[in-house]
mmCIF file of C-alpha atoms and ligand atoms in Angstrom:
data_model
loop_
_atom_site.group_PDB
_atom_site.id
_atom_site.type_symbol
_atom_site.label_atom_id
_atom_site.label_comp_id
_atom_site.label_asym_id
_atom_site.label_seq_id
_atom_site.Cartn_x
_atom_site.Cartn_y
_atom_site.Cartn_z
ATOM 1 C CA UNK A 612 30.673 3.399 -64.733
ATOM 2 C CA UNK A 613 32.788 0.658 -63.843
ATOM 3 C CA UNK A 614 35.396 -0.286 -66.459
ATOM 4 C CA UNK A 615 37.128 -3.496 -66.742
ATOM 5 C CA UNK A 616 40.768 -4.343 -66.517
ATOM 6 C CA UNK A 617 40.802 -7.179 -68.480
ATOM 7 C CA UNK A 618 44.316 -9.353 -68.378
ATOM 8 C CA UNK A 619 45.240 -10.238 -71.989
ATOM 9 C CA UNK A 620 47.331 -12.914 -73.550
ATOM 10 C CA UNK A 621 50.665 -12.582 -72.348
ATOM 11 C CA UNK A 622 52.477 -13.635 -75.501
ATOM 12 C CA UNK A 623 51.086 -14.012 -79.152
ATOM 13 C CA UNK A 624 53.144 -15.426 -82.294
ATOM 14 C CA UNK A 625 51.296 -15.187 -85.622
ATOM 15 C CA UNK A 626 52.207 -16.240 -89.187
ATOM 16 C CA UNK A 627 51.697 -19.145 -91.521
ATOM 17 C CA UNK A 628 54.240 -21.640 -90.574
ATOM 18 C CA UNK A 629 54.197 -20.171 -86.613
ATOM 19 C CA UNK A 630 52.918 -23.563 -85.458
ATOM 20 C CA UNK A 631 57.156 -24.775 -86.008
ATOM 21 C CA UNK A 632 57.894 -22.273 -83.139
ATOM 22 C CA UNK A 633 55.736 -24.206 -80.742
ATOM 23 C CA UNK A 634 58.890 -26.769 -79.628
ATOM 24 C CA UNK A 635 60.920 -23.666 -78.817
ATOM 25 C CA UNK A 636 58.259 -22.023 -76.841
ATOM 26 C CA UNK A 637 57.826 -25.003 -74.560
ATOM 27 C CA UNK A 638 61.487 -25.820 -74.168
ATOM 28 C CA UNK A 639 62.102 -22.907 -71.483
ATOM 29 C CA UNK A 640 58.568 -24.287 -69.623
ATOM 30 C CA UNK A 641 59.908 -28.281 -69.883
ATOM 31 C CA UNK A 642 61.092 -28.654 -65.956
ATOM 32 C CA UNK A 643 58.237 -27.273 -64.554
ATOM 33 C CA UNK A 644 56.092 -29.619 -62.046
ATOM 34 C CA UNK A 645 56.487 -32.995 -63.204
ATOM 35 C CA UNK A 646 58.520 -32.244 -66.109
ATOM 36 C CA UNK A 647 55.751 -33.425 -68.859
ATOM 37 C CA UNK A 648 53.238 -31.488 -71.153
ATOM 38 C CA UNK A 649 49.502 -32.269 -71.615
ATOM 39 C CA UNK A 650 48.748 -31.858 -75.266
ATOM 40 C CA UNK A 651 45.275 -31.690 -75.847
ATOM 41 C CA UNK A 652 44.039 -32.102 -79.354
ATOM 42 C CA UNK A 653 40.586 -32.148 -81.306
ATOM 43 C CA UNK A 654 40.442 -35.610 -82.708
ATOM 44 C CA UNK A 655 39.700 -34.426 -86.133
ATOM 45 C CA UNK A 656 44.208 -34.513 -86.582
ATOM 46 C CA UNK A 657 43.906 -38.183 -85.468
ATOM 47 C CA UNK A 658 45.765 -39.311 -88.780
ATOM 48 C CA UNK A 659 46.261 -36.593 -89.998
ATOM 49 C CA UNK A 660 50.081 -34.716 -90.706
ATOM 50 C CA UNK A 661 49.313 -31.914 -87.937
ATOM 51 C CA UNK A 662 49.479 -34.469 -85.250
ATOM 52 C CA UNK A 663 53.351 -35.622 -85.972
ATOM 53 C CA UNK A 664 54.467 -32.132 -86.030
ATOM 54 C CA UNK A 665 53.177 -32.055 -82.413
ATOM 55 C CA UNK A 666 56.484 -31.419 -80.576
ATOM 56 C CA UNK A 667 55.647 -33.935 -77.628
ATOM 57 C CA UNK A 668 58.549 -36.093 -75.959
ATOM 58 C CA UNK A 669 58.174 -39.589 -74.720
ATOM 59 C CA UNK A 670 57.142 -38.689 -71.239
ATOM 60 C CA UNK A 671 54.367 -36.164 -72.838
ATOM 61 C CA UNK A 672 50.306 -37.015 -73.069
ATOM 62 C CA UNK A 673 49.001 -36.491 -76.458
ATOM 63 C CA UNK A 674 44.750 -36.668 -75.639
ATOM 64 C CA UNK A 675 42.861 -36.680 -78.570
ATOM 65 C CA UNK A 676 39.067 -35.569 -77.687
ATOM 66 C CA UNK A 677 36.073 -35.714 -80.195
ATOM 67 C CA UNK A 678 34.214 -32.000 -79.957
ATOM 68 C CA UNK A 679 31.242 -32.955 -81.761
ATOM 69 C CA UNK A 680 28.972 -35.318 -79.128
ATOM 70 C CA UNK A 681 28.681 -32.369 -76.973
ATOM 71 C CA UNK A 682 29.908 -28.840 -75.777
ATOM 72 C CA UNK A 683 32.838 -29.112 -73.104
ATOM 73 C CA UNK A 684 31.481 -30.176 -69.673
ATOM 74 C CA UNK A 685 32.389 -29.739 -66.258
ATOM 75 C CA UNK A 686 32.212 -33.758 -65.805
ATOM 76 C CA UNK A 687 35.103 -34.126 -68.284
ATOM 77 C CA UNK A 688 37.070 -31.637 -67.499
ATOM 78 C CA UNK A 689 37.401 -32.891 -63.956
ATOM 79 C CA UNK A 690 37.899 -36.607 -65.175
ATOM 80 C CA UNK A 691 40.487 -35.509 -67.549
ATOM 81 C CA UNK A 692 42.412 -33.873 -64.558
ATOM 82 C CA UNK A 693 42.242 -36.636 -61.984
ATOM 83 C CA UNK A 694 43.167 -38.977 -64.771
ATOM 84 C CA UNK A 695 46.547 -37.315 -65.182
ATOM 85 C CA UNK A 696 47.020 -36.118 -61.756
ATOM 86 C CA UNK A 697 46.945 -40.076 -60.591
ATOM 87 C CA UNK A 698 48.911 -41.639 -63.433
ATOM 88 C CA UNK A 699 51.549 -38.793 -64.049
ATOM 89 C CA UNK A 700 51.277 -35.914 -61.271
ATOM 90 C CA UNK A 701 50.998 -32.225 -62.519
ATOM 91 C CA UNK A 702 52.585 -31.192 -65.693
ATOM 92 C CA UNK A 703 54.360 -28.645 -66.959
ATOM 93 C CA UNK A 704 51.760 -27.207 -68.729
ATOM 94 C CA UNK A 705 48.622 -27.847 -71.393
ATOM 95 C CA UNK A 706 48.280 -27.324 -74.800
ATOM 96 C CA UNK A 707 44.995 -26.871 -76.271
ATOM 97 C CA UNK A 708 45.323 -27.613 -80.403
ATOM 98 C CA UNK A 709 41.381 -27.404 -82.084
ATOM 99 C CA UNK A 710 38.434 -24.894 -82.378
ATOM 100 C CA UNK A 711 36.773 -23.104 -79.091
ATOM 101 C CA UNK A 712 35.630 -26.510 -77.525
ATOM 102 C CA UNK A 713 39.350 -27.675 -77.219
ATOM 103 C CA UNK A 714 40.600 -23.661 -76.265
ATOM 104 C CA UNK A 715 37.704 -23.782 -73.169
ATOM 105 C CA UNK A 716 38.889 -27.390 -72.287
ATOM 106 C CA UNK A 717 42.496 -26.468 -72.529
ATOM 107 C CA UNK A 718 41.963 -23.360 -70.288
ATOM 108 C CA UNK A 719 39.481 -24.861 -68.036
ATOM 109 C CA UNK A 720 42.269 -28.209 -67.015
ATOM 110 C CA UNK A 721 45.002 -26.027 -66.686
ATOM 111 C CA UNK A 722 42.882 -23.628 -63.236
ATOM 112 C CA UNK A 723 41.538 -27.525 -62.100
ATOM 113 C CA UNK A 724 45.176 -28.676 -61.995
ATOM 114 C CA UNK A 725 45.672 -26.355 -59.117
ATOM 115 C CA UNK A 726 42.250 -25.378 -58.013
ATOM 116 C CA UNK A 727 40.452 -28.749 -55.407
ATOM 117 C CA UNK A 728 37.242 -30.599 -55.912
ATOM 118 C CA UNK A 729 35.153 -30.106 -58.801
ATOM 119 C CA UNK A 730 34.999 -27.311 -61.491
ATOM 120 C CA UNK A 731 31.139 -26.832 -61.041
ATOM 121 C CA UNK A 732 32.640 -24.802 -58.028
ATOM 122 C CA UNK A 733 34.182 -22.596 -60.237
ATOM 123 C CA UNK A 734 31.464 -21.830 -62.383
ATOM 124 C CA UNK A 735 31.286 -17.734 -62.492
ATOM 125 C CA UNK A 736 33.243 -14.714 -62.296
ATOM 126 C CA UNK A 737 36.362 -15.131 -60.111
ATOM 127 C CA UNK A 738 35.252 -17.882 -58.147
ATOM 128 C CA UNK A 739 38.686 -19.804 -58.863
ATOM 129 C CA UNK A 740 41.470 -19.601 -55.938
ATOM 130 C CA UNK A 741 44.603 -20.287 -57.197
ATOM 131 C CA UNK A 742 46.129 -20.059 -60.723
ATOM 132 C CA UNK A 743 46.277 -22.508 -62.818
ATOM 133 C CA UNK A 744 49.089 -23.969 -64.625
ATOM 134 C CA UNK A 745 50.621 -22.620 -67.900
ATOM 135 C CA UNK A 746 48.429 -23.118 -70.998
ATOM 136 C CA UNK A 747 49.123 -22.266 -74.778
ATOM 137 C CA UNK A 748 46.582 -22.184 -77.077
ATOM 138 C CA UNK A 749 46.251 -23.331 -81.048
ATOM 139 C CA UNK A 750 42.953 -22.480 -83.178
ATOM 140 C CA UNK A 751 42.455 -24.620 -85.806
ATOM 141 C CA UNK A 752 38.894 -22.570 -86.768
ATOM 142 C CA UNK A 753 38.483 -19.091 -86.382
ATOM 143 C CA UNK A 754 35.502 -17.264 -84.959
ATOM 144 C CA UNK A 755 34.569 -17.764 -81.612
ATOM 145 C CA UNK A 756 37.604 -15.578 -79.963
ATOM 146 C CA UNK A 757 37.389 -18.266 -77.408
ATOM 147 C CA UNK A 758 41.957 -18.060 -77.915
ATOM 148 C CA UNK A 759 41.396 -14.811 -76.524
ATOM 149 C CA UNK A 760 38.808 -14.496 -74.030
ATOM 150 C CA UNK A 761 38.657 -14.820 -70.183
ATOM 151 C CA UNK A 762 36.396 -17.673 -69.692
ATOM 152 C CA UNK A 763 36.245 -21.418 -70.237
ATOM 153 C CA UNK A 764 32.692 -22.166 -71.133
ATOM 154 C CA UNK A 765 31.466 -25.093 -69.661
ATOM 155 C CA UNK A 766 28.374 -27.147 -69.124
ATOM 156 C CA UNK A 767 27.586 -28.298 -65.978
ATOM 157 C CA UNK A 768 24.266 -30.359 -64.228
ATOM 158 C CA UNK A 769 22.724 -27.252 -63.299
ATOM 159 C CA UNK A 770 24.036 -24.166 -65.383
ATOM 160 C CA UNK A 771 25.939 -23.481 -68.794
ATOM 161 C CA UNK A 772 28.804 -20.746 -67.261
ATOM 162 C CA UNK A 773 32.160 -20.280 -67.779
ATOM 163 C CA UNK A 774 35.072 -20.281 -65.283
ATOM 164 C CA UNK A 775 35.965 -16.677 -65.140
ATOM 165 C CA UNK A 776 39.366 -14.845 -64.044
ATOM 166 C CA UNK A 777 42.252 -13.291 -65.132
ATOM 167 C CA UNK A 778 44.165 -16.509 -64.614
ATOM 168 C CA UNK A 779 41.983 -18.423 -67.445
ATOM 169 C CA UNK A 780 43.836 -16.381 -70.599
ATOM 170 C CA UNK A 781 46.025 -18.408 -72.382
ATOM 171 C CA UNK A 782 49.840 -17.397 -71.378
ATOM 172 C CA UNK A 783 50.856 -18.115 -75.025
ATOM 173 C CA UNK A 784 48.763 -18.387 -78.297
ATOM 174 C CA UNK A 785 50.169 -19.510 -81.209
ATOM 175 C CA UNK A 786 48.185 -18.109 -84.514
ATOM 176 C CA UNK A 787 48.948 -20.419 -87.647
ATOM 177 C CA UNK A 788 46.791 -19.503 -90.423
ATOM 178 C CA UNK A 789 47.543 -22.712 -92.313
ATOM 179 C CA UNK A 790 45.767 -24.724 -89.631
ATOM 180 C CA UNK A 791 42.367 -23.487 -90.187
ATOM 181 C CA UNK A 792 42.451 -24.347 -94.283
ATOM 182 C CA UNK A 793 40.655 -27.545 -93.588
ATOM 183 C CA UNK A 794 37.871 -26.137 -91.778
ATOM 184 C CA UNK A 795 34.629 -27.768 -93.868
ATOM 185 C CA UNK A 796 32.828 -24.492 -95.721
ATOM 186 C CA UNK A 797 29.628 -25.152 -93.502
ATOM 187 C CA UNK A 798 31.669 -24.769 -90.117
ATOM 188 C CA UNK A 799 33.566 -21.739 -91.737
ATOM 189 C CA UNK A 800 30.765 -19.755 -92.675
ATOM 190 C CA UNK A 801 29.177 -20.575 -89.091
ATOM 191 C CA UNK A 802 31.991 -19.941 -87.179
ATOM 192 C CA UNK A 803 33.624 -16.569 -88.861
ATOM 193 C CA UNK A 804 29.651 -15.542 -88.169
ATOM 194 C CA UNK A 805 30.278 -15.601 -84.197
ATOM 195 C CA UNK A 806 32.890 -13.176 -84.840
ATOM 196 C CA UNK A 807 30.295 -10.842 -87.059
ATOM 197 C CA UNK A 808 27.832 -11.220 -84.826
ATOM 198 C CA UNK A 809 30.485 -10.482 -81.964
ATOM 199 C CA UNK A 810 31.598 -7.137 -83.407
ATOM 200 C CA UNK A 811 27.723 -5.914 -84.036
ATOM 201 C CA UNK A 812 26.747 -6.675 -80.809
ATOM 202 C CA UNK A 813 29.550 -5.054 -79.439
ATOM 203 C CA UNK A 814 29.308 -1.934 -81.836
ATOM 204 C CA UNK A 815 25.429 -1.787 -80.658
ATOM 205 C CA UNK A 816 24.822 -0.957 -77.138
ATOM 206 C CA UNK A 817 25.379 1.159 -74.284
ATOM 207 C CA UNK A 818 28.947 -0.275 -73.491
ATOM 208 C CA UNK A 819 30.610 0.330 -77.023
ATOM 209 C CA UNK A 820 33.529 2.552 -76.828
ATOM 210 C CA UNK A 821 36.468 3.756 -78.489
ATOM 211 C CA UNK A 822 38.849 0.806 -77.434
ATOM 212 C CA UNK A 823 36.021 -1.828 -78.126
ATOM 213 C CA UNK A 824 34.715 -0.107 -81.482
ATOM 214 C CA UNK A 825 38.452 -0.070 -82.776
ATOM 215 C CA UNK A 826 38.637 -3.431 -82.862
ATOM 216 C CA UNK A 827 35.285 -4.307 -83.825
ATOM 217 C CA UNK A 828 35.714 -1.778 -86.556
ATOM 218 C CA UNK A 829 38.903 -3.681 -88.139
ATOM 219 C CA UNK A 830 37.280 -7.369 -87.520
ATOM 220 C CA UNK A 831 34.293 -6.515 -89.182
ATOM 221 C CA UNK A 832 36.676 -5.005 -92.272
ATOM 222 C CA UNK A 833 38.659 -8.143 -92.068
ATOM 223 C CA UNK A 834 35.050 -10.142 -92.013
ATOM 224 C CA UNK A 835 33.536 -8.483 -95.388
ATOM 225 C CA UNK A 836 36.789 -9.375 -97.264
ATOM 226 C CA UNK A 837 36.683 -13.109 -96.374
ATOM 227 C CA UNK A 838 33.369 -13.085 -96.813
ATOM 228 C CA UNK A 839 31.986 -10.930 -99.340
ATOM 229 C CA UNK A 840 32.800 -9.966 -102.951
ATOM 230 C CA UNK A 841 35.005 -11.434 -105.396
ATOM 231 C CA UNK A 842 38.202 -12.084 -103.214
ATOM 232 C CA UNK A 843 35.858 -14.071 -100.510
ATOM 233 C CA UNK A 844 36.749 -17.790 -99.929
ATOM 234 C CA UNK A 845 39.412 -20.110 -97.753
ATOM 235 C CA UNK A 846 42.133 -18.524 -99.505
ATOM 236 C CA UNK A 847 45.312 -18.062 -97.954
ATOM 237 C CA UNK A 848 45.318 -14.702 -97.602
ATOM 238 C CA UNK A 849 41.661 -14.514 -95.849
ATOM 239 C CA UNK A 850 42.970 -17.553 -93.507
ATOM 240 C CA UNK A 851 45.468 -14.751 -92.085
ATOM 241 C CA UNK A 852 42.583 -12.277 -91.852
ATOM 242 C CA UNK A 853 39.718 -14.709 -90.306
ATOM 243 C CA UNK A 854 42.384 -15.322 -87.464
ATOM 244 C CA UNK A 855 42.916 -12.022 -86.534
ATOM 245 C CA UNK A 856 39.021 -10.801 -86.788
ATOM 246 C CA UNK A 857 38.438 -13.793 -84.666
ATOM 247 C CA UNK A 858 41.223 -12.458 -81.905
ATOM 248 C CA UNK A 859 40.030 -8.993 -82.230
ATOM 249 C CA UNK A 860 36.145 -9.640 -82.482
ATOM 250 C CA UNK A 861 36.793 -11.473 -79.124
ATOM 251 C CA UNK A 862 38.661 -8.489 -77.429
ATOM 252 C CA UNK A 863 35.462 -6.077 -79.098
ATOM 253 C CA UNK A 864 33.196 -8.167 -77.017
ATOM 254 C CA UNK A 865 35.601 -8.051 -73.797
ATOM 255 C CA UNK A 866 35.452 -4.684 -73.444
ATOM 256 C CA UNK A 867 31.940 -4.231 -74.690
ATOM 257 C CA UNK A 868 29.449 -6.439 -74.809
ATOM 258 C CA UNK A 869 27.403 -9.151 -76.945
ATOM 259 C CA UNK A 870 23.381 -8.662 -77.395
ATOM 260 C CA UNK A 871 20.391 -9.807 -77.732
ATOM 261 C CA UNK A 872 21.380 -12.546 -80.457
ATOM 262 C CA UNK A 873 23.788 -14.055 -78.022
ATOM 263 C CA UNK A 874 20.627 -14.098 -74.726
ATOM 264 C CA UNK A 875 18.787 -16.274 -77.466
ATOM 265 C CA UNK A 876 21.426 -18.426 -78.939
ATOM 266 C CA UNK A 877 22.148 -19.144 -75.002
ATOM 267 C CA UNK A 878 18.672 -20.480 -74.948
ATOM 268 C CA UNK A 879 19.184 -22.716 -78.281
ATOM 269 C CA UNK A 880 22.133 -24.346 -76.408
ATOM 270 C CA UNK A 881 21.138 -24.823 -73.087
ATOM 271 C CA UNK A 882 17.560 -26.711 -73.678
ATOM 272 C CA UNK A 883 18.394 -27.650 -77.405
ATOM 273 C CA UNK A 884 21.312 -28.627 -77.575
ATOM 274 C CA UNK A 885 22.422 -26.605 -80.484
ATOM 275 C CA UNK A 886 26.436 -25.341 -80.962
ATOM 276 C CA UNK A 887 27.076 -21.942 -80.458
ATOM 277 C CA UNK A 888 28.181 -20.320 -83.427
ATOM 278 C CA UNK A 889 25.128 -22.279 -85.376
ATOM 279 C CA UNK A 890 22.698 -20.979 -83.023
ATOM 280 C CA UNK A 891 23.563 -17.366 -83.086
ATOM 281 C CA UNK A 892 23.465 -17.269 -87.289
ATOM 282 C CA UNK A 893 20.172 -18.832 -86.390
ATOM 283 C CA UNK A 894 18.874 -16.022 -84.431
ATOM 284 C CA UNK A 895 20.748 -13.527 -85.484
ATOM 285 C CA UNK A 896 18.552 -13.619 -89.210
ATOM 286 C CA UNK A 897 15.571 -12.928 -87.070
ATOM 287 C CA UNK A 898 17.036 -9.832 -85.146
ATOM 288 C CA UNK A 899 16.500 -7.262 -88.019
ATOM 289 C CA UNK A 900 14.984 -4.722 -85.821
ATOM 290 C CA UNK A 901 17.531 -4.642 -83.222
ATOM 291 C CA UNK A 902 20.404 -4.958 -86.084
ATOM 292 C CA UNK A 903 19.208 -4.125 -89.542
ATOM 293 C CA UNK A 904 22.425 -3.579 -91.300
ATOM 294 C CA UNK A 905 23.987 -6.202 -89.813
ATOM 295 C CA UNK A 906 21.261 -8.920 -90.525
ATOM 296 C CA UNK A 907 21.292 -8.004 -94.037
ATOM 297 C CA UNK A 908 24.899 -8.334 -94.107
ATOM 298 C CA UNK A 909 24.909 -11.792 -92.811
ATOM 299 C CA UNK A 910 22.405 -13.027 -95.348
ATOM 300 C CA UNK A 911 24.413 -11.652 -98.001
ATOM 301 C CA UNK A 912 27.288 -13.591 -96.805
ATOM 302 C CA UNK A 913 25.321 -16.932 -96.200
ATOM 303 C CA UNK A 914 23.863 -16.607 -99.826
ATOM 304 C CA UNK A 915 27.393 -15.717 -101.257
ATOM 305 C CA UNK A 916 28.654 -19.239 -100.004
ATOM 306 C CA UNK A 917 25.551 -20.876 -100.917
ATOM 307 C CA UNK A 918 24.613 -21.978 -97.107
ATOM 308 C CA UNK A 919 20.885 -21.752 -96.242
ATOM 309 C CA UNK A 920 19.837 -21.848 -92.571
ATOM 310 C CA UNK A 921 16.198 -23.732 -91.986
ATOM 311 C CA UNK A 922 13.151 -21.820 -91.239
ATOM 312 C CA UNK A 923 9.946 -22.511 -89.473
ATOM 313 C CA UNK A 924 11.335 -24.210 -86.888
ATOM 314 C CA UNK A 925 9.266 -22.671 -83.982
ATOM 315 C CA UNK A 926 6.165 -24.447 -85.587
ATOM 316 C CA UNK A 927 7.667 -27.462 -84.038
ATOM 317 C CA UNK A 928 8.647 -26.189 -80.271
ATOM 318 C CA UNK A 929 5.815 -26.682 -77.807
ATOM 319 C CA UNK A 930 5.357 -23.434 -75.365
ATOM 320 C CA UNK A 931 7.133 -25.281 -72.553
ATOM 321 C CA UNK A 932 10.187 -25.415 -74.552
ATOM 322 C CA UNK A 933 9.781 -21.708 -75.473
ATOM 323 C CA UNK A 934 9.358 -20.874 -72.239
ATOM 324 C CA UNK A 935 12.366 -22.595 -70.763
ATOM 325 C CA UNK A 936 14.242 -21.224 -73.459
ATOM 326 C CA UNK A 937 13.088 -17.673 -72.827
ATOM 327 C CA UNK A 938 13.828 -18.170 -69.582
ATOM 328 C CA UNK A 939 17.381 -18.982 -69.750
ATOM 329 C CA UNK A 940 17.910 -15.832 -72.394
ATOM 330 C CA UNK A 941 16.006 -13.487 -70.378
ATOM 331 C CA UNK A 942 18.372 -14.408 -66.905
ATOM 332 C CA UNK A 943 21.703 -12.854 -69.047
ATOM 333 C CA UNK A 944 20.598 -9.442 -67.540
ATOM 334 C CA UNK A 945 24.239 -8.012 -68.856
ATOM 335 C CA UNK A 946 23.574 -9.071 -72.335
ATOM 336 C CA UNK A 947 20.518 -6.989 -71.979
ATOM 337 C CA UNK A 948 21.340 -4.269 -70.358
ATOM 338 C CA UNK A 949 24.074 -3.473 -72.921
ATOM 339 C CA UNK A 950 21.925 -4.078 -75.829
ATOM 340 C CA UNK A 951 18.796 -2.434 -74.719
ATOM 341 C CA UNK A 952 20.289 0.155 -72.020
ATOM 342 C CA UNK A 953 19.454 0.137 -67.912
ATOM 343 C CA UNK A 954 15.899 0.254 -68.316
ATOM 344 C CA UNK A 955 15.867 -2.834 -70.060
ATOM 345 C CA UNK A 956 13.164 -4.610 -67.879
ATOM 346 C CA UNK A 957 10.849 -1.948 -68.532
ATOM 347 C CA UNK A 958 10.855 -3.649 -72.196
ATOM 348 C CA UNK A 959 12.155 -6.927 -72.538
ATOM 349 C CA UNK A 960 10.026 -9.487 -70.556
ATOM 350 C CA UNK A 961 10.272 -13.596 -70.772
ATOM 351 C CA UNK A 962 6.856 -13.016 -72.948
ATOM 352 C CA UNK A 963 8.342 -10.921 -75.138
ATOM 353 C CA UNK A 964 11.601 -13.006 -75.620
ATOM 354 C CA UNK A 965 9.214 -15.825 -76.222
ATOM 355 C CA UNK A 966 7.377 -13.839 -79.270
ATOM 356 C CA UNK A 967 11.210 -13.349 -80.511
ATOM 357 C CA UNK A 968 11.459 -17.353 -80.516
ATOM 358 C CA UNK A 969 8.313 -17.383 -82.057
ATOM 359 C CA UNK A 970 9.959 -15.860 -85.168
ATOM 360 C CA UNK A 971 12.375 -18.709 -85.704
HETATM 361 P P1 NAD B 1401 34.403 -26.535 -82.217
HETATM 362 O O1 NAD B 1401 35.836 -26.624 -81.021
HETATM 363 O O2 NAD B 1401 33.299 -27.266 -81.655
HETATM 364 O O3 NAD B 1401 35.031 -27.527 -83.989
HETATM 365 C C1 NAD B 1401 33.490 -27.416 -84.366
HETATM 366 C C2 NAD B 1401 33.960 -28.449 -85.413
HETATM 367 O O4 NAD B 1401 35.605 -27.921 -86.409
HETATM 368 C C3 NAD B 1401 34.288 -30.001 -85.149
HETATM 369 O O5 NAD B 1401 33.905 -30.878 -85.533
HETATM 370 C C4 NAD B 1401 36.306 -30.057 -85.194
HETATM 371 O O6 NAD B 1401 36.606 -31.291 -85.434
HETATM 372 C C5 NAD B 1401 36.240 -29.024 -86.474
HETATM 373 N N1 NAD B 1401 37.708 -28.336 -86.787
HETATM 374 C C6 NAD B 1401 38.622 -27.718 -85.896
HETATM 375 N N2 NAD B 1401 39.420 -27.328 -86.473
HETATM 376 C C7 NAD B 1401 38.832 -27.949 -87.585
HETATM 377 C C8 NAD B 1401 40.338 -28.205 -89.084
HETATM 378 N N3 NAD B 1401 41.116 -27.083 -88.860
HETATM 379 N N4 NAD B 1401 39.806 -28.854 -90.032
HETATM 380 C C9 NAD B 1401 38.494 -29.379 -90.248
HETATM 381 N N5 NAD B 1401 37.492 -29.328 -89.261
HETATM 382 C C10 NAD B 1401 38.076 -28.709 -88.040
HETATM 383 O O7 NAD B 1401 34.180 -25.566 -82.679
HETATM 384 P P2 NAD B 1401 34.261 -23.741 -82.483
HETATM 385 O O8 NAD B 1401 32.725 -23.366 -82.954
HETATM 386 O O9 NAD B 1401 35.147 -23.065 -82.523
HETATM 387 O O10 NAD B 1401 33.548 -23.728 -80.505
HETATM 388 C C11 NAD B 1401 32.489 -24.259 -80.415
HETATM 389 C C12 NAD B 1401 32.797 -23.677 -78.606
HETATM 390 O O11 NAD B 1401 33.361 -22.603 -78.152
HETATM 391 C C13 NAD B 1401 31.354 -24.338 -78.107
HETATM 392 O O12 NAD B 1401 31.551 -24.871 -76.676
HETATM 393 C C14 NAD B 1401 31.249 -22.636 -77.063
HETATM 394 O O13 NAD B 1401 30.296 -23.092 -75.655
HETATM 395 C C15 NAD B 1401 32.491 -22.340 -77.292
HETATM 396 N N6 NAD B 1401 32.673 -20.824 -76.966
HETATM 397 C C16 NAD B 1401 33.732 -20.440 -76.137
HETATM 398 C C17 NAD B 1401 33.603 -18.655 -75.841
HETATM 399 C C18 NAD B 1401 34.840 -18.214 -74.970
HETATM 400 O O14 NAD B 1401 35.113 -17.027 -74.613
HETATM 401 N N7 NAD B 1401 35.824 -19.174 -74.088
HETATM 402 C C19 NAD B 1401 33.089 -17.792 -77.139
HETATM 403 C C20 NAD B 1401 31.962 -18.844 -77.867
HETATM 404 C C21 NAD B 1401 31.900 -19.807 -78.314
HETATM 405 ZN ZN1 ZN B 1402 29.965 -16.009 -79.369
#
């Protein structure tokens, strides 16, 4: 058994209003490198009050990014790095303010400031050669766990794969639940369900252990408070809970693994460009034979918030599309190994995965 030796975030501040701590946190770093900060902010905040609360000084760069057209790409990271280096030099640090997409962009670009060439060279585990620059994450939508994970997922010309190493992990995270208050209901649900699914998959597999279980158990309890029963909804108390649940779900899977749903979801994202959290919800509803209780509970959560997922999609998918997706999913052996066991290849074939997609 190879045990995971994982670097955690250096510092975490949690609480409503903790965004206001940023100026003090950054002051200690301002004199590093070429003495300016690069703020990468979700374009949603353009024209919104939060933008004015960013403690930027005249020399700093604020880069607004629209994350909706596509998930972060290697090309996008390389271009951003080159533009900043060519105009202003090496920042003292990178601050990402947004969802999983912005978290990944901030993590990736912080590494690429110090590692030469294209980010495509570093997609994989421990391929990065030098530590990146200081990076701080401020999530504004909760669920993916990208704020705590050791990977920055990028889509490149050949693969969708993360820059994964100890140096990817944020130096600092600010968890201010007030920032997620404006998330629309559907995104609040899909992204939150990513946490829920992380925990169910982490728990249901051979890598589950006391450490990952403790995080998953607590995270699931918080998810149930947020999404089920009379107290459910986007209240300040539930925003506190969801933010902590996201982080704990991320930690649970870090020390265990995700499973069948994430494998199928990667196929949907790579071939049909579906967004990660939505693709997970879409896949999970059909996986009752793997995660019976989890699927029943997720359906209950969707129902309580009047979110319906499309059915019968596979009718419109060609055999070629389904085969391509099944190949992507099959090529995630660590997930199948965790979910099914060491002999997974005897049970799971590309044809079997095609049958799973045909349920969609
Ligand atoms: P996202 O960052 O793509 O944002 C989703 C939407 O929510 C966007 O439209 C955004 O503008 C909006 N939004 C964000 N904050 C808001 C706010 N406060 N109010 C209103 N709208 C707001 O969403 P996500 O689901 O958090 O992240 C998905 C990405 O995360 C994918 O690219 C996926 O690959 C990646 N991911 C990474 C990891 C990891 O460990 N690194 C894990 C899972 C997913
Ligand atoms: Zn996920």
